[in-house]
mmCIF file of C-alpha atoms in Angstrom:
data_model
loop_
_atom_site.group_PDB
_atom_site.id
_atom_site.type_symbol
_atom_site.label_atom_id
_atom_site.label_comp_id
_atom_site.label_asym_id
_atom_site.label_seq_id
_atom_site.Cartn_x
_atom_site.Cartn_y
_atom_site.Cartn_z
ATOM 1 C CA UNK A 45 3.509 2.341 -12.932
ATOM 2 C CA UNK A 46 6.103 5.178 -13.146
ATOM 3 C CA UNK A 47 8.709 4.603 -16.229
ATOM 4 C CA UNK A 48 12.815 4.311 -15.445
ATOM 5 C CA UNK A 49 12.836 7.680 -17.254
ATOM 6 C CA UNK A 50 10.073 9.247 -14.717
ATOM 7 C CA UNK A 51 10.992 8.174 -11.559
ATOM 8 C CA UNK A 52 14.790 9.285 -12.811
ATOM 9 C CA UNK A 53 13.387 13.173 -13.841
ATOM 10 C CA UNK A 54 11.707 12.744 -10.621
ATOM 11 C CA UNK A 55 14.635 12.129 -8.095
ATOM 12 C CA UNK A 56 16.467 14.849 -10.345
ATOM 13 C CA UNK A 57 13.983 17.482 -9.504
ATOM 14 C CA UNK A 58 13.834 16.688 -6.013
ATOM 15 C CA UNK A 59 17.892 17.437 -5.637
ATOM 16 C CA UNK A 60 17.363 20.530 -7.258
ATOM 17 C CA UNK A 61 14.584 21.924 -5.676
ATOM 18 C CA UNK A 62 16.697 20.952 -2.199
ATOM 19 C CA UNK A 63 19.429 22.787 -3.768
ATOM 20 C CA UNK A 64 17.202 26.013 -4.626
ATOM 21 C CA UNK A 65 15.680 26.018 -1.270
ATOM 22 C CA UNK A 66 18.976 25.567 0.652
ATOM 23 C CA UNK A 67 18.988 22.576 2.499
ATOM 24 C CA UNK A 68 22.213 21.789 3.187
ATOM 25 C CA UNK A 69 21.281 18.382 5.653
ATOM 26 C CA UNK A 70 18.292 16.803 6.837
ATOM 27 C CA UNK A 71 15.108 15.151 5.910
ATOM 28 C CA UNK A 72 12.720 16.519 3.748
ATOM 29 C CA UNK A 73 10.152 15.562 1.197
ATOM 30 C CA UNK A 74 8.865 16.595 -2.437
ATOM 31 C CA UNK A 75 5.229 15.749 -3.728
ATOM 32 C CA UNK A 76 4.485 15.713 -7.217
ATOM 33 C CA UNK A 77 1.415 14.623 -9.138
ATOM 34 C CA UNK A 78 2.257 13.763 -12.675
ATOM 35 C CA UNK A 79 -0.096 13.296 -16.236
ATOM 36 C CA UNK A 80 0.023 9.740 -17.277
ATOM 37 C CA UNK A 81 -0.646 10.866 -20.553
ATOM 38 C CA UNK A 82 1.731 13.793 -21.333
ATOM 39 C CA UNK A 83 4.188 12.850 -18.605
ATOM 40 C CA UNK A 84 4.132 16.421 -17.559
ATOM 41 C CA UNK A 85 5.393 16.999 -13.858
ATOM 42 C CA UNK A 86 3.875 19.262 -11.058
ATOM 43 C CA UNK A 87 5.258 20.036 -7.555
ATOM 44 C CA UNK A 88 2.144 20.108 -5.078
ATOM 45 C CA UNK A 89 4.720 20.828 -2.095
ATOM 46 C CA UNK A 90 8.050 20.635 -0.950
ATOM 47 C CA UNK A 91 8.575 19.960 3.001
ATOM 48 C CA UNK A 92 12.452 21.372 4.206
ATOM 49 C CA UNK A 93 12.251 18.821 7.185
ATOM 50 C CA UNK A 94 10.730 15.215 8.541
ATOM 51 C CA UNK A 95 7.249 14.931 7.865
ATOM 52 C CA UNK A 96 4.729 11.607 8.381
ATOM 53 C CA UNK A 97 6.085 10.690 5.035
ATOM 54 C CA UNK A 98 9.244 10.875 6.004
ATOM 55 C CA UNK A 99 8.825 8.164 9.330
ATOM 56 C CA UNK A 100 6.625 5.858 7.212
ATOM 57 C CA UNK A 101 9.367 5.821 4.014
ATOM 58 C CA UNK A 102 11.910 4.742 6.909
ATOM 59 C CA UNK A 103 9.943 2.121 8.361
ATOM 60 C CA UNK A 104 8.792 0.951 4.669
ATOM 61 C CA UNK A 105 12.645 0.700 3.621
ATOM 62 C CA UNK A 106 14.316 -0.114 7.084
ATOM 63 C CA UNK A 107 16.782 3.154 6.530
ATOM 64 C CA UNK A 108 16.687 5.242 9.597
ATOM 65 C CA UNK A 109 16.309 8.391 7.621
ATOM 66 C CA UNK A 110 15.691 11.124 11.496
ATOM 67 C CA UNK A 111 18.666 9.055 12.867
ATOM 68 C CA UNK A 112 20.977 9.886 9.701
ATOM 69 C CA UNK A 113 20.550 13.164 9.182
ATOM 70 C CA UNK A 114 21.446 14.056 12.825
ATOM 71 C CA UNK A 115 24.521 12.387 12.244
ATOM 72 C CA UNK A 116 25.013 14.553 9.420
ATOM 73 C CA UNK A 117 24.268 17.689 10.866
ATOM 74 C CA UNK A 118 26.919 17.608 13.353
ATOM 75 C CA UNK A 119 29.691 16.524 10.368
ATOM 76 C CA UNK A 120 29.440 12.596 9.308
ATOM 77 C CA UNK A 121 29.643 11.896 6.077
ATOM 78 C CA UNK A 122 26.786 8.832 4.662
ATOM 79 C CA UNK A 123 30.157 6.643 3.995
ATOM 80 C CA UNK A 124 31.181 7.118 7.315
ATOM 81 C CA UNK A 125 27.735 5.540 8.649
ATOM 82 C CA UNK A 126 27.156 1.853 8.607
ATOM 83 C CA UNK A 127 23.583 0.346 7.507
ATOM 84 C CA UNK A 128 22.414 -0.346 11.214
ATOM 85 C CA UNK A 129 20.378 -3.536 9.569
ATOM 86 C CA UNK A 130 23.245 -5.252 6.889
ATOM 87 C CA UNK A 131 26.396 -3.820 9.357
ATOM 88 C CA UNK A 132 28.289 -4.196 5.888
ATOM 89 C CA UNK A 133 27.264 -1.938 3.462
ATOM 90 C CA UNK A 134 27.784 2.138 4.353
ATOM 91 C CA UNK A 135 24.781 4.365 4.588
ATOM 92 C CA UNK A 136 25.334 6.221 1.193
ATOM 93 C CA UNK A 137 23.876 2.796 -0.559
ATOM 94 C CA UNK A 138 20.208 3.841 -1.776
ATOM 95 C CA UNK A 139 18.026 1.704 -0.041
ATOM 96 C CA UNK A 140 16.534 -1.035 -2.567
ATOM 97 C CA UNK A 141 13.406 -3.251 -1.798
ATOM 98 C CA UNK A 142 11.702 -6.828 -2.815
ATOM 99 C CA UNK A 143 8.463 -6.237 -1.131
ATOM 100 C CA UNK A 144 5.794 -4.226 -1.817
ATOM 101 C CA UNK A 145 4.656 -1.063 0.355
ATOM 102 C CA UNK A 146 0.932 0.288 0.333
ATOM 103 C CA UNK A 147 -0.134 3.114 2.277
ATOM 104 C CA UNK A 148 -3.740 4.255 2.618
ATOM 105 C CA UNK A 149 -4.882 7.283 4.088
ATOM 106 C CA UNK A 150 -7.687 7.497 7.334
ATOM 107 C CA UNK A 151 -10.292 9.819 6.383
ATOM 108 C CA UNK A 152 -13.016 10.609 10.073
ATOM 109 C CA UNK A 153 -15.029 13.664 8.398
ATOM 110 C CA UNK A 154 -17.749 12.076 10.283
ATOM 111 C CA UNK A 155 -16.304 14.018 13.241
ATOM 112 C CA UNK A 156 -16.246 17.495 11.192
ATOM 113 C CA UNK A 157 -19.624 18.208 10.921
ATOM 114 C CA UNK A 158 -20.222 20.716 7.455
ATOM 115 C CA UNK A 159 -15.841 19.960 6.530
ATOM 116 C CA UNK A 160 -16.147 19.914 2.959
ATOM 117 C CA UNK A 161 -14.977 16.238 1.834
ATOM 118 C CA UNK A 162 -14.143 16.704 -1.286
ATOM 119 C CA UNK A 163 -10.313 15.484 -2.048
ATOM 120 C CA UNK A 164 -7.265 17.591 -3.227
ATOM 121 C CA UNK A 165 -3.879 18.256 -2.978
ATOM 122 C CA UNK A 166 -4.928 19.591 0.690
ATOM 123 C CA UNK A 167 -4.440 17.260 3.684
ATOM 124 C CA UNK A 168 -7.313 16.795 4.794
ATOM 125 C CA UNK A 169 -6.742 12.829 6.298
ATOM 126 C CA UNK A 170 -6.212 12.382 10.462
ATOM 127 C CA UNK A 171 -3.424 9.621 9.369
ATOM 128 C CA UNK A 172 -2.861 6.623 7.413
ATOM 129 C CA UNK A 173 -2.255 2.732 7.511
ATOM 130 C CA UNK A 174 0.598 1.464 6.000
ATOM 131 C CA UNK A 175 1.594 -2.343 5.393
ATOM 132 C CA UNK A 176 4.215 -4.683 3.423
ATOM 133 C CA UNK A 177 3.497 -7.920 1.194
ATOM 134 C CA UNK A 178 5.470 -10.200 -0.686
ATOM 135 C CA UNK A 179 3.054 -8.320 -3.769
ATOM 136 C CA UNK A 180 0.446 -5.357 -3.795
ATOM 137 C CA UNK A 181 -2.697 -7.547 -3.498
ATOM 138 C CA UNK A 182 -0.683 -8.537 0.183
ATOM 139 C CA UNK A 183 -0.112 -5.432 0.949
ATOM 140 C CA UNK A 184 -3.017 -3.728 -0.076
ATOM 141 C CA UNK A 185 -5.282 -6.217 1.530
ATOM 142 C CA UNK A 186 -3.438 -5.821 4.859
ATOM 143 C CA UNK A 187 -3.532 -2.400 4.287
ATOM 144 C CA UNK A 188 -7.188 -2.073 4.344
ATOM 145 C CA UNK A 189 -7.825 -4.219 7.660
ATOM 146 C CA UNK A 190 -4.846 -1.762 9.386
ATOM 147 C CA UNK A 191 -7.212 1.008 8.937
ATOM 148 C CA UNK A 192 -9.155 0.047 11.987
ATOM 149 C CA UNK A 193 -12.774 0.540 10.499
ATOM 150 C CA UNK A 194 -13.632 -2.968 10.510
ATOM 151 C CA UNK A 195 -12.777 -4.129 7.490
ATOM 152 C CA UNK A 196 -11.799 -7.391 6.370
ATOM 153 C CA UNK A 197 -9.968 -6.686 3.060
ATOM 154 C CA UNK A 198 -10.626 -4.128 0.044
ATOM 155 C CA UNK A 199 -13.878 -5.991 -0.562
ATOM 156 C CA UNK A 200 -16.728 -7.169 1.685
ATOM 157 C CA UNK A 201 -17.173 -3.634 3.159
ATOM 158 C CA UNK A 202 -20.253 -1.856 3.657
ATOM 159 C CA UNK A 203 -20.488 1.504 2.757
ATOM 160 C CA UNK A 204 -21.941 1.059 -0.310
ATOM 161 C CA UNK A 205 -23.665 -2.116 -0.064
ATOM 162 C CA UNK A 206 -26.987 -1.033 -0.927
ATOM 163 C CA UNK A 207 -26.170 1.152 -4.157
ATOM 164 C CA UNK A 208 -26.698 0.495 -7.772
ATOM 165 C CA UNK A 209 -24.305 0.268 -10.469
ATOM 166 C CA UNK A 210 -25.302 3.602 -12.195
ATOM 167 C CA UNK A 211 -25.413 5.531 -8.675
ATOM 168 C CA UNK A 212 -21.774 3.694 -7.750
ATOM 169 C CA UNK A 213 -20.381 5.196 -11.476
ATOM 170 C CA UNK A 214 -21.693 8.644 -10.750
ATOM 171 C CA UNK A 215 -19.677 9.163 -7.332
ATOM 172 C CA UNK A 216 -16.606 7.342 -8.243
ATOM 173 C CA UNK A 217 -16.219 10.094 -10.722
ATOM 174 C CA UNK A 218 -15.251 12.625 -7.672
ATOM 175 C CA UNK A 219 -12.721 12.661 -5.577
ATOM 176 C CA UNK A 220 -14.145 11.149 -2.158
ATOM 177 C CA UNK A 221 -12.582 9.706 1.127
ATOM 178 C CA UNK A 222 -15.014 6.142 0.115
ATOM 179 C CA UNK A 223 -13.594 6.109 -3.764
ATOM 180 C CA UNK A 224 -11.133 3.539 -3.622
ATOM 181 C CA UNK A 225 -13.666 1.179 -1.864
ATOM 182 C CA UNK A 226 -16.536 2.587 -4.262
ATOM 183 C CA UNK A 227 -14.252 1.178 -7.141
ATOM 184 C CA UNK A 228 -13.951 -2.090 -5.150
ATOM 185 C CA UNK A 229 -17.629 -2.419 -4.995
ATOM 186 C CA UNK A 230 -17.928 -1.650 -8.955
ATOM 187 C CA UNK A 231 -15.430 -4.565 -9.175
ATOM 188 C CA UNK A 232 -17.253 -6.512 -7.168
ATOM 189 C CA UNK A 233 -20.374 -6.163 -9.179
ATOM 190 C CA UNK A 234 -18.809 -6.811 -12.609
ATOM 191 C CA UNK A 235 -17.894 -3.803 -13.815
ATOM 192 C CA UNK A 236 -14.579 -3.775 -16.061
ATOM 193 C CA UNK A 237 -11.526 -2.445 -15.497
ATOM 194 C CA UNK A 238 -11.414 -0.704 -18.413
ATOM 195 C CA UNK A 239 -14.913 1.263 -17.737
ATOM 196 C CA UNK A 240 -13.755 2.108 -13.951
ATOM 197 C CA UNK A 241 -10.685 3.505 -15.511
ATOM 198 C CA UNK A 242 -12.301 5.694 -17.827
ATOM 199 C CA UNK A 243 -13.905 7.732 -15.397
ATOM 200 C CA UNK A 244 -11.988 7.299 -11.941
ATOM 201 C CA UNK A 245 -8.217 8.230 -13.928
ATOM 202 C CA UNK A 246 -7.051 4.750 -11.760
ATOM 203 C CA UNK A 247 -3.916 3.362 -13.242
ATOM 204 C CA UNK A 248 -5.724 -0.269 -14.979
ATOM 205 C CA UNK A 249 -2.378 -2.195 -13.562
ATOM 206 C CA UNK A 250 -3.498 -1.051 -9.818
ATOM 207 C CA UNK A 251 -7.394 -2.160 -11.088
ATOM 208 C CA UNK A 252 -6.410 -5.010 -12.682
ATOM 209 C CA UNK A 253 -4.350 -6.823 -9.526
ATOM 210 C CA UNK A 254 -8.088 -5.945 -7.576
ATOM 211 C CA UNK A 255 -10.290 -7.738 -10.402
ATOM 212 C CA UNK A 256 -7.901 -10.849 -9.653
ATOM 213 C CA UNK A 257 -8.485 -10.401 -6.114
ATOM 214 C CA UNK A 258 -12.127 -10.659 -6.996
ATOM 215 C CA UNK A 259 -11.675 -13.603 -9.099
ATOM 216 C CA UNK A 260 -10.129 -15.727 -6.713
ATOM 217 C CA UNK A 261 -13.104 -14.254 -4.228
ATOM 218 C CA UNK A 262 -15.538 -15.923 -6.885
ATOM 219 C CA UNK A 263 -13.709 -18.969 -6.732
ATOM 220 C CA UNK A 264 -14.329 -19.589 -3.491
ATOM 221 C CA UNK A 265 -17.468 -18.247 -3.128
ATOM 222 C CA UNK A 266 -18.328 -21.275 -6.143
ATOM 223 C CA UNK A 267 -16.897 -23.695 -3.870
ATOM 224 C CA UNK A 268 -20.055 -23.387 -1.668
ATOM 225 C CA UNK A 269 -18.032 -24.797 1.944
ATOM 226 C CA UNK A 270 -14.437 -24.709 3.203
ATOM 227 C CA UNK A 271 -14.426 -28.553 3.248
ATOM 228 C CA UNK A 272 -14.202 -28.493 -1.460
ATOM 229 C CA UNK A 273 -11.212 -26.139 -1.003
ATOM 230 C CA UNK A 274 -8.477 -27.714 -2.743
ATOM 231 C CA UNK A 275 -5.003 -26.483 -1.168
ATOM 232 C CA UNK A 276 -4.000 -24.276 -4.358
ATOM 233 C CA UNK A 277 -6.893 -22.129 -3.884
ATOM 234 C CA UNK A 278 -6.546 -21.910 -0.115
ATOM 235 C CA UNK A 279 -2.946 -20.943 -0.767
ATOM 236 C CA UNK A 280 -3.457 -18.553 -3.920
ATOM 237 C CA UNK A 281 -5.937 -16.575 -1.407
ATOM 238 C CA UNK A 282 -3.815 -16.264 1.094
ATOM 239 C CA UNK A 283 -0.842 -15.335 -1.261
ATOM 240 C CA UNK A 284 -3.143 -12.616 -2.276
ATOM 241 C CA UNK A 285 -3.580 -11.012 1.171
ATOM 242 C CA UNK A 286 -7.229 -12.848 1.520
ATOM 243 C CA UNK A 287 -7.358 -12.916 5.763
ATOM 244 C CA UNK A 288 -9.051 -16.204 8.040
ATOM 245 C CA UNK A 289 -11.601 -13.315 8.601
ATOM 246 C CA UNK A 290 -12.803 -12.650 5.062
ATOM 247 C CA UNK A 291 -12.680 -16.563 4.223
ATOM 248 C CA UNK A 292 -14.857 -17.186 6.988
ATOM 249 C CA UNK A 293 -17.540 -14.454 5.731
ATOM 250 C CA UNK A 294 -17.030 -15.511 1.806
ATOM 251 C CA UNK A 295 -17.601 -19.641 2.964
ATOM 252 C CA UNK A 296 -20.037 -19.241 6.220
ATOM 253 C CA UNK A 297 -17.832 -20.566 8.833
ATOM 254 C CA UNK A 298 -15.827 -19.988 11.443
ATOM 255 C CA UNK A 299 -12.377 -18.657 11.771
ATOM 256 C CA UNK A 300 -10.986 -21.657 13.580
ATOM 257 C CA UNK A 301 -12.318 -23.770 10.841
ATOM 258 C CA UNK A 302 -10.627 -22.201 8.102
ATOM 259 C CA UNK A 303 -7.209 -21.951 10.941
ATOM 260 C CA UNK A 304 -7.555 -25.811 10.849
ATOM 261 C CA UNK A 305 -8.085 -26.196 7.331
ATOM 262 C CA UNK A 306 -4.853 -23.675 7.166
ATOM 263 C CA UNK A 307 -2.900 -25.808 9.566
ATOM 264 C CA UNK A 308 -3.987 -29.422 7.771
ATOM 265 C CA UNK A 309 -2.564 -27.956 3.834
ATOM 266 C CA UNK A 310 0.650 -26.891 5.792
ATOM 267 C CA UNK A 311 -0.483 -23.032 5.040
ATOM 268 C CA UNK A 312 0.875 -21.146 8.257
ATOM 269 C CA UNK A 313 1.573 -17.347 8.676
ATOM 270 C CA UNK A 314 5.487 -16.258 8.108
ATOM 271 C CA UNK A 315 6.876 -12.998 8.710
ATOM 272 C CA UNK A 316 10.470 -11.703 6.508
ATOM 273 C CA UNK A 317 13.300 -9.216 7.976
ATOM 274 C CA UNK A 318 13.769 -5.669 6.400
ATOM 275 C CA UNK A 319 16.900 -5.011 5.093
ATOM 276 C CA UNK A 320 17.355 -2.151 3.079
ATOM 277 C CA UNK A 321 18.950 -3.766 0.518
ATOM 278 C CA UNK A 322 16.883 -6.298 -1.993
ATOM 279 C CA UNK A 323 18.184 -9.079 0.285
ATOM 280 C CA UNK A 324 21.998 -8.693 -1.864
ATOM 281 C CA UNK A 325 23.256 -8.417 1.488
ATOM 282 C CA UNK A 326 22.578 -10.385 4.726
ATOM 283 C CA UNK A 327 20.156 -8.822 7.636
ATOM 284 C CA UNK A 328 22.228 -9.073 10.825
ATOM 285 C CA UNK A 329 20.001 -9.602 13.397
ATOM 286 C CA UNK A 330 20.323 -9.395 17.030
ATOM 287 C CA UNK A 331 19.541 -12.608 18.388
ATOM 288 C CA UNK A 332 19.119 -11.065 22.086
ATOM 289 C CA UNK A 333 15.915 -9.293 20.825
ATOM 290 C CA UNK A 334 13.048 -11.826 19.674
#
């Protein structure tokens, strides 16, 4: 949702601040928060070394970012260092991507008793989930199952099962470890983008790919049993990150079933190679490693 013209102010800033601070080689990171509406930019932190951010932007763009700036330290030079993944192209080429990354924070106040859980620019999380789709309904979807708290997807969970509409509205509005799954819910229930938006501050592109998640829910849900599925909507809710588990709980069957059902439309899971570079250049994998 950034502009060309933000992220680009953005990666300028970060340079300079490196610059100001003195870091010479090495991994480190820059947090901003920016206003959507004025575009004006604010530094929360700067981190002069490797951080979790750091080892989950080089697994999210296959560049090796601990491994290269050793080599720096002690006198390469990023043309110097072949791309460990393409072998062609030198490591000085920004890495470029044609997937989508999501990353969603843990939150276990439940083992703080009295931690205040309100949400800032504080860490207050024990870790984070991240996962990679062909699009961000993918990737947020397996996302939220990677978070190990039983759920099957960004809807379906139960945390707030049980509350009403008005209730739902009135603690969305602050920041909360459950909000992203309280706007779910709102979703869920029929609420409009456009009204979540006006009091959460949520971007209505990243509210709008969840309320077609929801649709294609509803479509399936209208169905009534996994035997009327016709293959499009099988495949559109897998496309969208929709797992066997969460079809069995939306149609009241089994997971085998809907494998079968999978396996009979010629729907079968895939997996695609990392490769730092948009796929312009070929991934060079070792074939003695499976």
């Amino acid at each position: 949702t950034l502009t060309d013209k933000e992220y680009q102010k953005l990666r300028d800033g970060a340079l300079r601040l490196l610059s100001a601070i003195g870091v010479d080689t090495g991994g480190s990171n820059v947090q901003y928060a920016i206003d959507p509406k004025t575009g004006r930019q604010i530094v929360i932190e700067m981190n002069p070394r490797v951080s979790r951010s750091s080892a989950l932007a080089s697994k999210a763009t296959g560049f090796p970012i601990a491994k290269i700036a050793a080599k720096l330290a002690v006198g390469y030079t990023l043309d110097e260092l072949p791309n460990d993944i393409t072998k062609k192209t030198p490591a000085s080429f920004e890495p470029s991507i044609d997937y989508v990354v999501v990353k969603i924070p843990r939150f276990t106040f439940e083992k703080f008793e009295g931690a205040d859980e309100t949400l800032g620019t504080q860490m207050k999380s024990v870790g984070e989930a991240m996962a990679i789709g062909r699009t961000f309904q993918e990737a947020l979807q397996k996302a939220c199952r990677s978070l190990e708290t039983g759920r099957t997807g960004i809807f379906g969970g139960i945390e707030s099962k049980d509350i009403s509409i008005p209730e739902l509205m009135e603690r969305v509005k602050n920041l909360n470890p459950a909000r992203l799954f309280q706007a779910a819910r709102l979703i869920e229930l029929g609420v409009s983008a456009e009204e979540i938006n006006s009091v959460t501050g949520y971007d209505l592109w990243f509210l709008n790919e969840m309320v077609e998640i929801a649709e294609i829910e509803n479509e399936l849900k209208a169905t009534g049993s996994l035997t009327q599925i016709s293959p499009d909507l099988l495949r559109r809710a897998k496309m969208c990150g929709t797992s066997d588990k969460r079809l069995s709980n939306l149609l009241s069957c089994t997971t085998d079933e809907v494998k079968a059902l999978r396996n009979k439309f010629g729907i079968r899971p895939s997996f695609k190679s990392v490769d730092t570079c948009a796929a312009e250049f070929a991934t060079q994998r070792d074939s003695t490693k499976p």
